[in-house]
Amino acid sequence: MKELRIPVLAGVFVVAGVLAWAVARLWNSLGTLPAVPVAAPVVLAIIATVLLATALSLRSRLKAQREREPGAKGVDPMMAARAVLFGHASALVASLVAGIYGGVGVALLMDPSEAPAREDQAIYAGLSVAAGIAVVATAIFLERVCRLPEDDDNDDPSASARA
């Protein structure tokens, strides 16, 4: 499985943000823009918390396993792979969602006619962006925790063919 690439996640964030900003401006000119849900940052924060708890649990179990502590509970490789896959999917979706709410938040802040009425919506959008960034950061941390020692930049397929 390939590592998470920060430029790809940033690209998804920027493209989604620009598209969401354009659609929000168009939608607002044709009518009224739908409200940013209060649950958006809450759900993203819960996902970030679950990823962080998983990463910390796996890190302590892997450390105990490496140091051969008596009674250390091992880590099932499939469980670690599923955790990393969950982190990858969460990071991609969170960067997309954060970009969308970032674009909507910028559109809300740029419209001076409805700025006081939409201030809460812009705050919820900003919190969603922050929570999305937290999901991406914890997913990258989880990936680093589950990295195998022999995975240190050996992406050259010709090297394994020669061995």
mmCIF file of N, CA, C and O in Angstrom, residues 100-156:
data_model
loop_
_atom_site.group_PDB
_atom_site.id
_atom_site.type_symbol
_atom_site.label_atom_id
_atom_site.label_comp_id
_atom_site.label_asym_id
_atom_site.label_seq_id
_atom_site.Cartn_x
_atom_site.Cartn_y
_atom_site.Cartn_z
ATOM 1 N N ILE A 100 -14.372 21.533 0.932
ATOM 2 C CA ILE A 100 -15.721 21.999 0.629
ATOM 3 C C ILE A 100 -16.172 23.038 1.656
ATOM 4 O O ILE A 100 -16.645 24.128 1.301
ATOM 5 N N TYR A 101 -16.005 22.722 2.937
ATOM 6 C CA TYR A 101 -16.429 23.675 3.963
ATOM 7 C C TYR A 101 -15.540 24.917 3.980
ATOM 8 O O TYR A 101 -16.005 26.005 4.306
ATOM 9 N N GLY A 102 -14.281 24.760 3.615
ATOM 10 C CA GLY A 102 -13.421 25.933 3.508
ATOM 11 C C GLY A 102 -13.884 26.869 2.404
ATOM 12 O O GLY A 102 -13.936 28.092 2.589
ATOM 13 N N GLY A 103 -14.232 26.313 1.258
ATOM 14 C CA GLY A 103 -14.737 27.131 0.157
ATOM 15 C C GLY A 103 -16.055 27.803 0.498
ATOM 16 O O GLY A 103 -16.262 28.984 0.196
ATOM 17 N N VAL A 104 -16.944 27.083 1.146
ATOM 18 C CA VAL A 104 -18.223 27.661 1.560
ATOM 19 C C VAL A 104 -17.995 28.751 2.610
ATOM 20 O O VAL A 104 -18.617 29.815 2.559
ATOM 21 N N GLY A 105 -17.068 28.509 3.529
ATOM 22 C CA GLY A 105 -16.769 29.514 4.551
ATOM 23 C C GLY A 105 -16.211 30.793 3.955
ATOM 24 O O GLY A 105 -16.588 31.897 4.365
ATOM 25 N N VAL A 106 -15.325 30.659 2.978
ATOM 26 C CA VAL A 106 -14.780 31.849 2.313
ATOM 27 C C VAL A 106 -15.891 32.585 1.564
ATOM 28 O O VAL A 106 -15.959 33.824 1.602
ATOM 29 N N ALA A 107 -16.764 31.857 0.912
ATOM 30 C CA ALA A 107 -17.886 32.496 0.211
ATOM 31 C C ALA A 107 -18.796 33.230 1.190
ATOM 32 O O ALA A 107 -19.287 34.329 0.888
ATOM 33 N N LEU A 108 -19.010 32.643 2.356
ATOM 34 C CA LEU A 108 -19.839 33.302 3.359
ATOM 35 C C LEU A 108 -19.181 34.578 3.883
ATOM 36 O O LEU A 108 -19.855 35.587 4.097
ATOM 37 N N LEU A 109 -17.888 34.530 4.091
ATOM 38 C CA LEU A 109 -17.174 35.700 4.608
ATOM 39 C C LEU A 109 -17.043 36.807 3.566
ATOM 40 O O LEU A 109 -16.934 37.982 3.924
ATOM 41 N N MET A 110 -17.032 36.441 2.287
ATOM 42 C CA MET A 110 -16.854 37.436 1.229
ATOM 43 C C MET A 110 -18.147 38.161 0.873
ATOM 44 O O MET A 110 -18.107 39.174 0.169
ATOM 45 N N ASP A 111 -19.290 37.663 1.309
ATOM 46 C CA ASP A 111 -20.565 38.297 0.985
ATOM 47 C C ASP A 111 -20.914 39.298 2.085
ATOM 48 O O ASP A 111 -21.386 38.911 3.153
ATOM 49 N N PRO A 112 -20.680 40.590 1.855
ATOM 50 C CA PRO A 112 -20.896 41.583 2.916
ATOM 51 C C PRO A 112 -22.370 41.792 3.259
ATOM 52 O O PRO A 112 -22.683 42.215 4.359
ATOM 53 N N SER A 113 -23.274 41.482 2.348
ATOM 54 C CA SER A 113 -24.689 41.722 2.615
ATOM 55 C C SER A 113 -25.237 40.795 3.696
ATOM 56 O O SER A 113 -26.115 41.182 4.452
ATOM 57 N N GLU A 114 -24.731 39.572 3.775
ATOM 58 C CA GLU A 114 -25.242 38.613 4.749
ATOM 59 C C GLU A 114 -24.207 38.216 5.798
ATOM 60 O O GLU A 114 -24.372 37.215 6.474
ATOM 61 N N ALA A 115 -23.151 38.991 5.939
ATOM 62 C CA ALA A 115 -22.078 38.618 6.862
ATOM 63 C C ALA A 115 -22.542 38.461 8.301
ATOM 64 O O ALA A 115 -22.224 37.453 8.935
ATOM 65 N N PRO A 116 -23.309 39.390 8.876
ATOM 66 C CA PRO A 116 -23.725 39.185 10.264
ATOM 67 C C PRO A 116 -24.668 37.995 10.432
ATOM 68 O O PRO A 116 -24.580 37.263 11.409
ATOM 69 N N ALA A 117 -25.541 37.786 9.456
ATOM 70 C CA ALA A 117 -26.500 36.686 9.569
ATOM 71 C C ALA A 117 -25.836 35.325 9.393
ATOM 72 O O ALA A 117 -26.298 34.327 9.926
ATOM 73 N N ARG A 118 -24.735 35.284 8.657
ATOM 74 C CA ARG A 118 -24.067 34.007 8.372
ATOM 75 C C ARG A 118 -22.771 33.808 9.160
ATOM 76 O O ARG A 118 -21.985 32.944 8.844
ATOM 77 N N GLU A 119 -22.556 34.638 10.173
ATOM 78 C CA GLU A 119 -21.315 34.535 10.947
ATOM 79 C C GLU A 119 -21.173 33.168 11.615
ATOM 80 O O GLU A 119 -20.091 32.577 11.613
ATOM 81 N N ASP A 120 -22.257 32.660 12.178
ATOM 82 C CA ASP A 120 -22.216 31.338 12.814
ATOM 83 C C ASP A 120 -21.885 30.254 11.798
ATOM 84 O O ASP A 120 -21.135 29.320 12.098
ATOM 85 N N GLN A 121 -22.439 30.378 10.599
ATOM 86 C CA GLN A 121 -22.174 29.393 9.556
ATOM 87 C C GLN A 121 -20.702 29.397 9.164
ATOM 88 O O GLN A 121 -20.105 28.349 8.930
ATOM 89 N N ALA A 122 -20.099 30.579 9.090
ATOM 90 C CA ALA A 122 -18.675 30.680 8.766
ATOM 91 C C ALA A 122 -17.819 30.070 9.881
ATOM 92 O O ALA A 122 -16.799 29.429 9.613
ATOM 93 N N ILE A 123 -18.255 30.235 11.119
ATOM 94 C CA ILE A 123 -17.518 29.636 12.248
ATOM 95 C C ILE A 123 -17.597 28.114 12.176
ATOM 96 O O ILE A 123 -16.585 27.416 12.356
ATOM 97 N N TYR A 124 -18.777 27.570 11.895
ATOM 98 C CA TYR A 124 -18.924 26.115 11.762
ATOM 99 C C TYR A 124 -18.078 25.588 10.602
ATOM 100 O O TYR A 124 -17.481 24.510 10.704
ATOM 101 N N ALA A 125 -18.033 26.346 9.527
ATOM 102 C CA ALA A 125 -17.209 25.937 8.384
ATOM 103 C C ALA A 125 -15.731 25.947 8.764
ATOM 104 O O ALA A 125 -14.981 25.027 8.415
ATOM 105 N N GLY A 126 -15.295 26.958 9.481
ATOM 106 C CA GLY A 126 -13.898 27.018 9.923
ATOM 107 C C GLY A 126 -13.543 25.893 10.886
ATOM 108 O O GLY A 126 -12.460 25.309 10.807
ATOM 109 N N LEU A 127 -14.456 25.577 11.791
ATOM 110 C CA LEU A 127 -14.227 24.452 12.704
ATOM 111 C C LEU A 127 -14.169 23.123 11.946
ATOM 112 O O LEU A 127 -13.402 22.219 12.311
ATOM 113 N N SER A 128 -14.964 23.023 10.896
ATOM 114 C CA SER A 128 -14.926 21.806 10.074
ATOM 115 C C SER A 128 -13.589 21.673 9.366
ATOM 116 O O SER A 128 -13.052 20.563 9.258
ATOM 117 N N VAL A 129 -13.044 22.775 8.891
ATOM 118 C CA VAL A 129 -11.724 22.741 8.255
ATOM 119 C C VAL A 129 -10.666 22.314 9.267
ATOM 120 O O VAL A 129 -9.816 21.469 8.982
ATOM 121 N N ALA A 130 -10.714 22.887 10.467
ATOM 122 C CA ALA A 130 -9.741 22.526 11.504
ATOM 123 C C ALA A 130 -9.859 21.053 11.892
ATOM 124 O O ALA A 130 -8.839 20.355 12.048
ATOM 125 N N ALA A 131 -11.076 20.567 12.031
ATOM 126 C CA ALA A 131 -11.271 19.154 12.375
ATOM 127 C C ALA A 131 -10.826 18.246 11.231
ATOM 128 O O ALA A 131 -10.271 17.164 11.463
ATOM 129 N N GLY A 132 -11.033 18.664 9.991
ATOM 130 C CA GLY A 132 -10.557 17.892 8.842
ATOM 131 C C GLY A 132 -9.043 17.802 8.813
ATOM 132 O O GLY A 132 -8.474 16.745 8.515
ATOM 133 N N ILE A 133 -8.381 18.900 9.135
ATOM 134 C CA ILE A 133 -6.918 18.888 9.206
ATOM 135 C C ILE A 133 -6.454 17.965 10.328
ATOM 136 O O ILE A 133 -5.457 17.244 10.183
ATOM 137 N N ALA A 134 -7.187 17.945 11.442
ATOM 138 C CA ALA A 134 -6.842 17.032 12.541
ATOM 139 C C ALA A 134 -6.981 15.578 12.110
ATOM 140 O O ALA A 134 -6.154 14.728 12.482
ATOM 141 N N VAL A 135 -7.994 15.264 11.316
ATOM 142 C CA VAL A 135 -8.170 13.887 10.818
ATOM 143 C C VAL A 135 -6.987 13.512 9.935
ATOM 144 O O VAL A 135 -6.425 12.415 10.057
ATOM 145 N N VAL A 136 -6.582 14.405 9.045
ATOM 146 C CA VAL A 136 -5.454 14.123 8.153
ATOM 147 C C VAL A 136 -4.172 13.916 8.968
ATOM 148 O O VAL A 136 -3.413 12.968 8.715
ATOM 149 N N ALA A 137 -3.949 14.772 9.956
ATOM 150 C CA ALA A 137 -2.733 14.647 10.780
ATOM 151 C C ALA A 137 -2.711 13.337 11.565
ATOM 152 O O ALA A 137 -1.675 12.657 11.624
ATOM 153 N N THR A 138 -3.838 12.950 12.143
ATOM 154 C CA THR A 138 -3.859 11.691 12.900
ATOM 155 C C THR A 138 -3.760 10.476 11.982
ATOM 156 O O THR A 138 -3.187 9.457 12.371
ATOM 157 N N ALA A 139 -4.289 10.583 10.771
ATOM 158 C CA ALA A 139 -4.154 9.473 9.817
ATOM 159 C C ALA A 139 -2.698 9.289 9.413
ATOM 160 O O ALA A 139 -2.210 8.157 9.300
ATOM 161 N N ILE A 140 -1.981 10.390 9.219
ATOM 162 C CA ILE A 140 -0.557 10.295 8.890
ATOM 163 C C ILE A 140 0.217 9.727 10.072
ATOM 164 O O ILE A 140 1.112 8.890 9.899
ATOM 165 N N PHE A 141 -0.136 10.124 11.288
ATOM 166 C CA PHE A 141 0.510 9.576 12.480
ATOM 167 C C PHE A 141 0.255 8.075 12.593
ATOM 168 O O PHE A 141 1.177 7.293 12.873
ATOM 169 N N LEU A 142 -0.976 7.648 12.354
ATOM 170 C CA LEU A 142 -1.316 6.222 12.400
ATOM 171 C C LEU A 142 -0.517 5.443 11.364
ATOM 172 O O LEU A 142 -0.015 4.352 11.644
ATOM 173 N N GLU A 143 -0.375 6.012 10.190
ATOM 174 C CA GLU A 143 0.405 5.350 9.152
ATOM 175 C C GLU A 143 1.863 5.198 9.570
ATOM 176 O O GLU A 143 2.480 4.162 9.339
ATOM 177 N N ARG A 144 2.409 6.219 10.192
ATOM 178 C CA ARG A 144 3.808 6.153 10.644
ATOM 179 C C ARG A 144 3.992 5.128 11.751
ATOM 180 O O ARG A 144 5.009 4.457 11.823
ATOM 181 N N VAL A 145 2.984 5.003 12.616
ATOM 182 C CA VAL A 145 3.049 4.023 13.705
ATOM 183 C C VAL A 145 3.075 2.604 13.152
ATOM 184 O O VAL A 145 3.821 1.750 13.631
ATOM 185 N N CYS A 146 2.298 2.348 12.115
ATOM 186 C CA CYS A 146 2.169 0.991 11.575
ATOM 187 C C CYS A 146 3.202 0.674 10.503
ATOM 188 O O CYS A 146 3.153 -0.417 9.924
ATOM 189 N N ARG A 147 4.116 1.563 10.240
ATOM 190 C CA ARG A 147 5.145 1.303 9.224
ATOM 191 C C ARG A 147 6.082 0.203 9.699
ATOM 192 O O ARG A 147 6.522 0.174 10.842
ATOM 193 N N LEU A 148 6.381 -0.716 8.797
ATOM 194 C CA LEU A 148 7.311 -1.795 9.108
ATOM 195 C C LEU A 148 8.741 -1.268 9.043
ATOM 196 O O LEU A 148 9.051 -0.404 8.223
ATOM 197 N N PRO A 149 9.641 -1.782 9.879
ATOM 198 C CA PRO A 149 11.013 -1.279 9.877
ATOM 199 C C PRO A 149 11.718 -1.432 8.526
ATOM 200 O O PRO A 149 12.484 -0.577 8.134
ATOM 201 N N GLU A 150 11.424 -2.489 7.780
ATOM 202 C CA GLU A 150 12.097 -2.684 6.506
ATOM 203 C C GLU A 150 11.453 -1.901 5.370
ATOM 204 O O GLU A 150 11.877 -1.994 4.242
ATOM 205 N N ASP A 151 10.417 -1.091 5.675
ATOM 206 C CA ASP A 151 9.755 -0.280 4.659
ATOM 207 C C ASP A 151 10.438 1.070 4.450
ATOM 208 O O ASP A 151 9.905 1.910 3.761
ATOM 209 N N ASP A 152 11.592 1.302 4.992
ATOM 210 C CA ASP A 152 12.245 2.601 4.924
ATOM 211 C C ASP A 152 12.693 2.932 3.516
ATOM 212 O O ASP A 152 13.814 2.660 3.107
ATOM 213 N N ASP A 153 11.769 3.515 2.747
ATOM 214 C CA ASP A 153 12.033 4.023 1.395
ATOM 215 C C ASP A 153 12.599 2.973 0.444
ATOM 216 O O ASP A 153 13.480 3.267 -0.361
ATOM 217 N N ASN A 154 12.134 1.765 0.510
ATOM 218 C CA ASN A 154 12.537 0.726 -0.437
ATOM 219 C C ASN A 154 11.436 0.531 -1.468
ATOM 220 O O ASN A 154 10.844 -0.526 -1.590
ATOM 221 N N ASP A 155 11.147 1.576 -2.211
ATOM 222 C CA ASP A 155 10.092 1.499 -3.224
ATOM 223 C C ASP A 155 10.644 1.117 -4.591
ATOM 224 O O ASP A 155 9.929 1.149 -5.577
ATOM 225 N N ASP A 156 11.927 0.769 -4.685
ATOM 226 C CA ASP A 156 12.551 0.435 -5.953
ATOM 227 C C ASP A 156 12.258 -1.032 -6.268
ATOM 228 O O ASP A 156 12.796 -1.940 -5.627
#
